[in-house]
PDB file of C-alpha atoms in Angstrom:
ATOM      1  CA  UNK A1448      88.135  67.807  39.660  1.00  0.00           C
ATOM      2  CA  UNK A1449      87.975  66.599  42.982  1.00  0.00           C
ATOM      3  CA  UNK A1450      84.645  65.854  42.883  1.00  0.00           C
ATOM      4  CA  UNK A1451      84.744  64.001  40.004  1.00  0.00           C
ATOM      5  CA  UNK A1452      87.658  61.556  41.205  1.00  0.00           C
ATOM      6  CA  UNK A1453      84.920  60.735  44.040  1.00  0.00           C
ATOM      7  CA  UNK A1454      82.304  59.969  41.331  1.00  0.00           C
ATOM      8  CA  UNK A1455      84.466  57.837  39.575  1.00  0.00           C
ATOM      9  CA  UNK A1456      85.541  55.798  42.808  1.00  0.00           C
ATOM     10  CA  UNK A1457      81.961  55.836  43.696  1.00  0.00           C
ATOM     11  CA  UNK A1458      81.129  54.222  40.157  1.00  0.00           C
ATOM     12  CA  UNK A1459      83.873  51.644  40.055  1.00  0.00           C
ATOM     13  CA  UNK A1460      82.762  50.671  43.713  1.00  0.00           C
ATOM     14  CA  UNK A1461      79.017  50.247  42.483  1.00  0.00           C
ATOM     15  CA  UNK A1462      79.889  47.826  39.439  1.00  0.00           C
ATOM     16  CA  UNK A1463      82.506  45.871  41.994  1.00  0.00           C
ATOM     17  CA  UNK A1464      79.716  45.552  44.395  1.00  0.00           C
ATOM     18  CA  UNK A1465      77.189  44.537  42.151  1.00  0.00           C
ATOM     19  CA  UNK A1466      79.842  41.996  40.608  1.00  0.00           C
ATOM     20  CA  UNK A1467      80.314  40.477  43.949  1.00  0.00           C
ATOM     21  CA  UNK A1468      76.822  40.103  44.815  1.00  0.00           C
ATOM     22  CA  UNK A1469      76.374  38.130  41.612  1.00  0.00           C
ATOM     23  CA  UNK A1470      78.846  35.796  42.971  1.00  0.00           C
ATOM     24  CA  UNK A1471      77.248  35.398  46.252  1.00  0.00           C
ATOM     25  CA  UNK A1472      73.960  34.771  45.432  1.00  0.00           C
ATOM     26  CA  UNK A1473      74.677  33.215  41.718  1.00  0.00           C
ATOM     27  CA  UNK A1474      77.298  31.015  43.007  1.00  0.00           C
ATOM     28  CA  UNK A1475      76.836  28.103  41.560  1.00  0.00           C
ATOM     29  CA  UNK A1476      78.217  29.965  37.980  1.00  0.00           C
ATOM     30  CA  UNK A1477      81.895  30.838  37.595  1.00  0.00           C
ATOM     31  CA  UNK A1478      83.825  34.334  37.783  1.00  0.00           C
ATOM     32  CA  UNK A1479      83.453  34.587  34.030  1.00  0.00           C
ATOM     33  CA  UNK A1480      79.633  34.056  33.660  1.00  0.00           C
ATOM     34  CA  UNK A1481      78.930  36.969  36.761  1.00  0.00           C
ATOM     35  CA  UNK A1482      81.944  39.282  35.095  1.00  0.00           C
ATOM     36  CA  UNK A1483      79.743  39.189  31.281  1.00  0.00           C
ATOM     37  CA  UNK A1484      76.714  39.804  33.494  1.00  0.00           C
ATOM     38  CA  UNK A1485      77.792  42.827  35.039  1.00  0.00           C
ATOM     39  CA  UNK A1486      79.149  43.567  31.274  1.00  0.00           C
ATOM     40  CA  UNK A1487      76.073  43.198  29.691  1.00  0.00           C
ATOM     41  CA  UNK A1488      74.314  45.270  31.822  1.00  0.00           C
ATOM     42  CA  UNK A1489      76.944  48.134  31.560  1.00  0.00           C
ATOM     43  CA  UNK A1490      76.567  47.680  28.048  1.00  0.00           C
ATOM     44  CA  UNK A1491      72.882  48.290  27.845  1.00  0.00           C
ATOM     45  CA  UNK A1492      73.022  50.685  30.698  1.00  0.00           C
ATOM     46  CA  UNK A1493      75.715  52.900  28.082  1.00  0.00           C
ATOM     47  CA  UNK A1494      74.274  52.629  25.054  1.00  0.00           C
ATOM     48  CA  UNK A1495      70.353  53.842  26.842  1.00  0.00           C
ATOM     49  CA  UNK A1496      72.411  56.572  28.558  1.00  0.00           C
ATOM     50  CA  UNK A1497      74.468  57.573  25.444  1.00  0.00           C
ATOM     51  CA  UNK A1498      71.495  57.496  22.612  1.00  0.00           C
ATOM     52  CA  UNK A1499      69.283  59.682  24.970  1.00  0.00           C
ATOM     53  CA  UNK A1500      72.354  62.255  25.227  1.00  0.00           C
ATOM     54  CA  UNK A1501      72.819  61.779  21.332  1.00  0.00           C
ATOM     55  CA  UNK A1502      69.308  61.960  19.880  1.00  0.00           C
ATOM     56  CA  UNK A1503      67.455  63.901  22.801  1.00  0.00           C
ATOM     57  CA  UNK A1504      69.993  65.568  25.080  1.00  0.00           C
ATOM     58  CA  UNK A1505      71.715  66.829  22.460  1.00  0.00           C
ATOM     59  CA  UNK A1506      74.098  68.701  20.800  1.00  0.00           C
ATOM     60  CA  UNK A1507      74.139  65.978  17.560  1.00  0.00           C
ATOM     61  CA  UNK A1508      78.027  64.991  17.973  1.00  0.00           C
ATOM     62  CA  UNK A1509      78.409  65.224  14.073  1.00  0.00           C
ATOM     63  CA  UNK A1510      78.140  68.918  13.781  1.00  0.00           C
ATOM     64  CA  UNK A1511      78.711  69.995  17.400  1.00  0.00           C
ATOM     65  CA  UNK A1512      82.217  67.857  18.419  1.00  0.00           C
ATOM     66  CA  UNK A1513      84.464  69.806  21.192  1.00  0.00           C
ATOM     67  CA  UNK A1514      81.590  71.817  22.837  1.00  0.00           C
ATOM     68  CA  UNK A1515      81.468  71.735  26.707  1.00  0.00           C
ATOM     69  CA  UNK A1516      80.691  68.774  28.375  1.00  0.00           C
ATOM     70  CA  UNK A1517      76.898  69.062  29.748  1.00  0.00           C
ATOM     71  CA  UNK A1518      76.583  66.988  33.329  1.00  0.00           C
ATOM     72  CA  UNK A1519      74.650  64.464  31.657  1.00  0.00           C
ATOM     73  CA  UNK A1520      77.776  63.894  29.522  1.00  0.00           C
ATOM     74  CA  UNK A1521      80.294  63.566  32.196  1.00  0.00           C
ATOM     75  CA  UNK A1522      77.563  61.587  34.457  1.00  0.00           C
ATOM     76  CA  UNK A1523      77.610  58.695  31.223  1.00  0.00           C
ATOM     77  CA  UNK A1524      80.945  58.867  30.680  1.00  0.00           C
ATOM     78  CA  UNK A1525      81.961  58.777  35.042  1.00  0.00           C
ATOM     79  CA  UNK A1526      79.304  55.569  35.031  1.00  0.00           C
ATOM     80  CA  UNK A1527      81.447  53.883  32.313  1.00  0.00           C
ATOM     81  CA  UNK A1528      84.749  55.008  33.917  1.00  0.00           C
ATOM     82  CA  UNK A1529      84.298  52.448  36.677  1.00  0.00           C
ATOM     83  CA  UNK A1530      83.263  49.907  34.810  1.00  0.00           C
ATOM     84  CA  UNK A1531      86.451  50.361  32.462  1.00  0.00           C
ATOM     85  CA  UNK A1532      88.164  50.178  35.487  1.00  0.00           C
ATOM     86  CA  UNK A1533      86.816  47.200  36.908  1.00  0.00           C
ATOM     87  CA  UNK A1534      86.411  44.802  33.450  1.00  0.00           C
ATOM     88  CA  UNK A1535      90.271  45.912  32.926  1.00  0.00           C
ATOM     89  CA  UNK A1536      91.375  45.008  36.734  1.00  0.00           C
ATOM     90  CA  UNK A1537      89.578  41.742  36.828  1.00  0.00           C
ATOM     91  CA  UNK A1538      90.840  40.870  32.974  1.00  0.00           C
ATOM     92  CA  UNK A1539      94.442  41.084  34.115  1.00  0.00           C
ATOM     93  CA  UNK A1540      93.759  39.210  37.499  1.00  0.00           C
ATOM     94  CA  UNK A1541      92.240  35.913  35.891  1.00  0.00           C
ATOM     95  CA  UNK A1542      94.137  37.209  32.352  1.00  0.00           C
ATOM     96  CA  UNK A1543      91.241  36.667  30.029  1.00  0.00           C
ATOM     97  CA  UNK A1544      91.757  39.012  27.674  1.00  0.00           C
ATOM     98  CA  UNK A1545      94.422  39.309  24.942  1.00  0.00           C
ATOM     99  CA  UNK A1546      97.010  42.659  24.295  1.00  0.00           C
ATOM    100  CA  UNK A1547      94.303  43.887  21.594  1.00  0.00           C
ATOM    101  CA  UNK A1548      91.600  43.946  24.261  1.00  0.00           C
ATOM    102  CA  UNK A1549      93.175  45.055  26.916  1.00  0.00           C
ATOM    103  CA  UNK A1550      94.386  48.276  24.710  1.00  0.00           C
ATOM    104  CA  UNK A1551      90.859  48.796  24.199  1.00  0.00           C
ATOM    105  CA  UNK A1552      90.117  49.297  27.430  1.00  0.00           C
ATOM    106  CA  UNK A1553      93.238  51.646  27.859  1.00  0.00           C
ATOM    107  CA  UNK A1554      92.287  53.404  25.316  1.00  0.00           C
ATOM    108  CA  UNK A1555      88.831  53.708  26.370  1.00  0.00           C
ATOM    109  CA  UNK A1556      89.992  54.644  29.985  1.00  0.00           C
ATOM    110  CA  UNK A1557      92.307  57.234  28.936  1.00  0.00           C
ATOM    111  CA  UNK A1558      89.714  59.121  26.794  1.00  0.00           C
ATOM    112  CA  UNK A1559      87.232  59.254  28.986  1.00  0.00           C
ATOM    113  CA  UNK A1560      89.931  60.875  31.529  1.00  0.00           C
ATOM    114  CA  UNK A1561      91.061  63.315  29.025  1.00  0.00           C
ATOM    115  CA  UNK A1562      87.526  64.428  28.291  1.00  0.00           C
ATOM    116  CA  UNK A1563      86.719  64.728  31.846  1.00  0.00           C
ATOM    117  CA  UNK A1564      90.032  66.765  32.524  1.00  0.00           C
ATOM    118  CA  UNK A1565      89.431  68.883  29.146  1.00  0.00           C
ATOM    119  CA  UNK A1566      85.694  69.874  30.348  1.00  0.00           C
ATOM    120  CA  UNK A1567      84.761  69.544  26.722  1.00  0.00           C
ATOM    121  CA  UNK A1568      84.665  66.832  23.928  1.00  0.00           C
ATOM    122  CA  UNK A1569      81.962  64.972  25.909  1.00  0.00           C
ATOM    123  CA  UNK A1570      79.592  64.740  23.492  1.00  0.00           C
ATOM    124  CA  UNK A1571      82.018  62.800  21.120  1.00  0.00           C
ATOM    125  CA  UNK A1572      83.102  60.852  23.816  1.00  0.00           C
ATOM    126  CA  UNK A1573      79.402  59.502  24.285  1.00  0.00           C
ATOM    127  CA  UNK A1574      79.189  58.834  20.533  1.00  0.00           C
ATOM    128  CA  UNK A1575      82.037  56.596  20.691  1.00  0.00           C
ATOM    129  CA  UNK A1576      80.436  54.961  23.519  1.00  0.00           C
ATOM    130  CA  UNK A1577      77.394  54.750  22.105  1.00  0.00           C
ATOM    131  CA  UNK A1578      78.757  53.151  19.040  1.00  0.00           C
ATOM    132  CA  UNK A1579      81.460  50.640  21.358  1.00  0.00           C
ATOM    133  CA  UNK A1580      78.713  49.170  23.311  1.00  0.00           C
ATOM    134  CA  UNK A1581      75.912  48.752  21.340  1.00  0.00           C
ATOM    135  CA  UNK A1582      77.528  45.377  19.713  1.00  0.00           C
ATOM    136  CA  UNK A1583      78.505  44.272  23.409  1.00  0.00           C
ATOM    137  CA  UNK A1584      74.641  42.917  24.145  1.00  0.00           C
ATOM    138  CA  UNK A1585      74.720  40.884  21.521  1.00  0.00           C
ATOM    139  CA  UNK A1586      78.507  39.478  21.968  1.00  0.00           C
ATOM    140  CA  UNK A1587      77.532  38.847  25.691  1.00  0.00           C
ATOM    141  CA  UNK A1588      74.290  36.468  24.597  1.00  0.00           C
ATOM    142  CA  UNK A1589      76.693  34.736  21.490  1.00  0.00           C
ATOM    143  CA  UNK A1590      79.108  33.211  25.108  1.00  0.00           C
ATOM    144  CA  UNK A1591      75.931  32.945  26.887  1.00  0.00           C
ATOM    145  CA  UNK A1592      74.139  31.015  23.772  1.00  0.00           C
ATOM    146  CA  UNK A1593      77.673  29.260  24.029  1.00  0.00           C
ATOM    147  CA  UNK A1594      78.201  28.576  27.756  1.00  0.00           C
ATOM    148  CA  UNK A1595      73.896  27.103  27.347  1.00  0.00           C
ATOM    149  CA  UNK A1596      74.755  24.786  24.762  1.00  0.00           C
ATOM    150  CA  UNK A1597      72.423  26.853  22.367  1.00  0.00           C
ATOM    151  CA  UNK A1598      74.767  28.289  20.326  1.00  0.00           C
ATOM    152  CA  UNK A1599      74.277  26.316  17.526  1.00  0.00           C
ATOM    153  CA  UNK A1600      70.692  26.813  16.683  1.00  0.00           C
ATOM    154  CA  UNK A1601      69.081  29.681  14.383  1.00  0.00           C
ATOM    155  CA  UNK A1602      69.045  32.000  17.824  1.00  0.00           C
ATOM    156  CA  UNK A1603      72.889  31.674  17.507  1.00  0.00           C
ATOM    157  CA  UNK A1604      73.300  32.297  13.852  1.00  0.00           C
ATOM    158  CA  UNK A1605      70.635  35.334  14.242  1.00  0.00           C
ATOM    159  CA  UNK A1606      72.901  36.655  16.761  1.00  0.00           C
ATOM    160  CA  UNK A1607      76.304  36.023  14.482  1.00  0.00           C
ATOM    161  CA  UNK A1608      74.970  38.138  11.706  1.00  0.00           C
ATOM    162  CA  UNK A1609      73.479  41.093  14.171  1.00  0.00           C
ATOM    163  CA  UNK A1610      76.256  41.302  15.376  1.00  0.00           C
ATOM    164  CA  UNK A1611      78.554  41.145  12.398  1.00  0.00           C
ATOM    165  CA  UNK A1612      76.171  43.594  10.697  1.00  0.00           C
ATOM    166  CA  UNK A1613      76.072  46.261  13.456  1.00  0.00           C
ATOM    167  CA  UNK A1614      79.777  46.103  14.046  1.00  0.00           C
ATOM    168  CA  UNK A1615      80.619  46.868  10.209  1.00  0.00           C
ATOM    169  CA  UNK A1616      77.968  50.022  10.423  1.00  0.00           C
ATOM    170  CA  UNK A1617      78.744  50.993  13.874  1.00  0.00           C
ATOM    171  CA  UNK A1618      82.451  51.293  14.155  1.00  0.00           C
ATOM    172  CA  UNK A1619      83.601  51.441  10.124  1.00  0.00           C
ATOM    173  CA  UNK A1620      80.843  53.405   8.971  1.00  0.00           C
ATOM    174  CA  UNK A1621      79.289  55.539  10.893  1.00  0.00           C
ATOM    175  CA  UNK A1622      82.475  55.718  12.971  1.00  0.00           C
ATOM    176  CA  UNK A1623      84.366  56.636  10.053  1.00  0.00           C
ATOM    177  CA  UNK A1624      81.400  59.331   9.480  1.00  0.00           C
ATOM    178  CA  UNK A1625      82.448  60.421  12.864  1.00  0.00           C
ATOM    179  CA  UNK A1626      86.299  60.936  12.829  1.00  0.00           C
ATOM    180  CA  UNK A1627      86.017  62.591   9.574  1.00  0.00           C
ATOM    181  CA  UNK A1628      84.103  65.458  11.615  1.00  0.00           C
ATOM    182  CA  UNK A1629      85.937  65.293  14.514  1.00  0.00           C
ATOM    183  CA  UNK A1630      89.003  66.344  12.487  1.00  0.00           C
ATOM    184  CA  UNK A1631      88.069  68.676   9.433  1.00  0.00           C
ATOM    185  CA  UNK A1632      86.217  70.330  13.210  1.00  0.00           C
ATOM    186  CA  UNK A1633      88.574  73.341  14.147  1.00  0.00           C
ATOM    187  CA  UNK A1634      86.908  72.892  18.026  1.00  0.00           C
ATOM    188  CA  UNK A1635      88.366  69.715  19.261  1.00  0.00           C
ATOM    189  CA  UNK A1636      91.752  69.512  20.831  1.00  0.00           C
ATOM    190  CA  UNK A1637      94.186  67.968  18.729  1.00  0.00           C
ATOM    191  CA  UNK A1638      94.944  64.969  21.715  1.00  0.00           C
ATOM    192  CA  UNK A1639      91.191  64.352  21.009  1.00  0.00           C
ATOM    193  CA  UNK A1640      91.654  63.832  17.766  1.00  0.00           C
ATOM    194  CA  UNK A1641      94.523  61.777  18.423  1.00  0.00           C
ATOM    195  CA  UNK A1642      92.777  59.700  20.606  1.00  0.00           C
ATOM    196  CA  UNK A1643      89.392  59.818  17.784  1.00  0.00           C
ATOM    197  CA  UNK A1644      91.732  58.278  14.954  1.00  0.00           C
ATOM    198  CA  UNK A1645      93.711  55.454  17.669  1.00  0.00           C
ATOM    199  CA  UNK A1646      89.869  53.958  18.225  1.00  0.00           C
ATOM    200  CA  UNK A1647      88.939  53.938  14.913  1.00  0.00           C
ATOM    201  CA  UNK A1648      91.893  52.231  13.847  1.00  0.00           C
ATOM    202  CA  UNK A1649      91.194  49.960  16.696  1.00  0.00           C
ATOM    203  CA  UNK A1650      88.368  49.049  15.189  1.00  0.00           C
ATOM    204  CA  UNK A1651      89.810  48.284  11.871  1.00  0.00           C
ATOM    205  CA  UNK A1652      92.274  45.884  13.835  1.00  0.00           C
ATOM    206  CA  UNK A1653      88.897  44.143  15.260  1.00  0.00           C
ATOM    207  CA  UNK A1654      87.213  44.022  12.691  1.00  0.00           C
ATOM    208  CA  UNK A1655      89.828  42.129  10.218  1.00  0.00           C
ATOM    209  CA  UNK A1656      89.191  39.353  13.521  1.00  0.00           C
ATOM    210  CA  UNK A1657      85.457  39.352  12.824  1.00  0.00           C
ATOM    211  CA  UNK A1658      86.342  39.255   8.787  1.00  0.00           C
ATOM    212  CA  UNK A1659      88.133  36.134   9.717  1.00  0.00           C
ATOM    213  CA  UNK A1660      85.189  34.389  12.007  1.00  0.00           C
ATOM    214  CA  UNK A1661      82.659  35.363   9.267  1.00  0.00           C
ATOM    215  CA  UNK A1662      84.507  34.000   6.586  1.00  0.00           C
ATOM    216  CA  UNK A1663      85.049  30.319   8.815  1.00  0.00           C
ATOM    217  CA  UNK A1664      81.323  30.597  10.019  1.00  0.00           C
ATOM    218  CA  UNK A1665      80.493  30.800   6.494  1.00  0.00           C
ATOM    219  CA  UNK A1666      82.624  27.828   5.645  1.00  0.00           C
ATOM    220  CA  UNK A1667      80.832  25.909   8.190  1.00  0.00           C
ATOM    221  CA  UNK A1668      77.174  26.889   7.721  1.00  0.00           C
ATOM    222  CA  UNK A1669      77.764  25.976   3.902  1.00  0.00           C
ATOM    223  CA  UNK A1670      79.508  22.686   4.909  1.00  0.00           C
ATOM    224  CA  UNK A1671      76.619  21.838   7.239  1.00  0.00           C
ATOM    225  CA  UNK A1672      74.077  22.336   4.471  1.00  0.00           C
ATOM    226  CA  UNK A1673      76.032  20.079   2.301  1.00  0.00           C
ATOM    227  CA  UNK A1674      75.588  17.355   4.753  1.00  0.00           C
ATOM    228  CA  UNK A1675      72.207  17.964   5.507  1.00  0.00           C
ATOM    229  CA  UNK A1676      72.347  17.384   1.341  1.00  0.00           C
ATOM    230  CA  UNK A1677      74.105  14.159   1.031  1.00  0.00           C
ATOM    231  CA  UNK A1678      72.449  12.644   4.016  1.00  0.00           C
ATOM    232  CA  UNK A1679      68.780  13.562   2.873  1.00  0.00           C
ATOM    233  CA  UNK A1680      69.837  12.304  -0.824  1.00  0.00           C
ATOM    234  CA  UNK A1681      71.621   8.911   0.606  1.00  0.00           C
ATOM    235  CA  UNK A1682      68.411   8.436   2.552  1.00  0.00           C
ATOM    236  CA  UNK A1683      66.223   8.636  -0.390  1.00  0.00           C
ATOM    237  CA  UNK A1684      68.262   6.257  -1.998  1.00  0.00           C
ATOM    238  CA  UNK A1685      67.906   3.733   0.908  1.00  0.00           C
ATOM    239  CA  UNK A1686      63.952   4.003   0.413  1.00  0.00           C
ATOM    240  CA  UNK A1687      64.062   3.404  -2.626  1.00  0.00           C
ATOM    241  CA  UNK A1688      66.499   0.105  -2.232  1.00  0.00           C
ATOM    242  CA  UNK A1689      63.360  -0.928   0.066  1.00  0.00           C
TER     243      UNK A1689
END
């Protein structure tokens, strides 16, 4: 256990660090641009990590939840400790983040420690990292695209709907796929279960947000194209007046 408190420290040290160095030698962005950096690059970093463990690594986390955690396992999950850890310290310092977000991160926090303390459940633990993070590359590039002044371009509305799309299968689907194992499983402890059906309905309480944005972006791309309509049309009519 010991040794893993080190590893953990060591990890949230490495993301500070590299947070910090974006700000020195990326100064002239603010706090918030470096901060997505660093979380885009955990996210990739996870979701790499985390499909290797699920598709190569193995065991396959739908028929093998509560087995021992493997070192790979506990080396993802320590590497996404500290970055928990540091997204959730500097999100209350310059208090970005809203009660729904922060839980998330609590949440996610608290898992991972459970797991690590358990010695098992690992394997489900990557899968819901896996499935958390893979959505967080393409929610980084949407402020990015934002923050650029490119948001509003087919790049942005290609990155609305990928990420709309991969949240629904992700986290409702094949997260609901998930849970469903997890607890008809007689292996897992019942706190990870607990802890299985808290992030899933997490995600529900997301996802009626991103119900909400798709049904205004919607609204909007459909108002646009009427526009575009009654502008080309009132045009015509001017060319013909001439």
């Amino acid at each position: 256990m010991t040794l893993l408190v080190v590893f953990a420290l060591f990890s949230l040290c490495c993301w500070g660090s590299f947070y910090f160095i974006l700000c020195i030698f990326n100064g002239s962005r603010s706090y918030e641009w470096n901060c997505r950096l660093v979380t885009l690059v955990h996210g990739i970093l996870a979701c790499c990590i985390t499909s290797y463990i699920g598709y190569v690594d193995g065991p396959w986390p739908f028929t093998h939840p509560g087995t021992k955690n493997t070192p790979l396992q506990m080396g993802a999950l320590l590497v996404s400790l500290g970055y928990f850890f540091f997204d959730m310290a500097w999100c209350i310092y310059f208090r970005t983040e809203g009660p729904v977000m922060l839980a998330h991160h609590t949440m996610s926090i608290l898992g991972i420690l459970l797991t690590l303390w358990l010695g098992e459940s690992g394997i489900e633990g990557c899968a819901v990292l896996f499935g958390s993070e893979i959505t967080n590359p393409l929610l980084q590039t949407r402020w990015f695209l934002k923050q650029t002044g490119h948001y509003r371009t087919v790049l942005g509305d290609v990155v609305d709907i990928s990420f709309v799309s991969l949240f629904v299968l992700m986290r409702i689907f094949v997260g609901g796929t998930m849970l469903y194992c997890e607890l008809i499983s007689p292996r897992p402890r019942f706190f990870i279960k607990c802890g299985g059906v808290a992030m899933y309905a997490l995600s529900w309480v997301f996802m009626v947000d991103i119900v909400r944005f798709a049904v205004r972006k919607s609204k909007s791309w459909h108002k646009e194209q009427k526009d575009q309509r009654e502008t080309v049309a009132a045009n015509g009519y001017e060319l013909k007046k001439d």
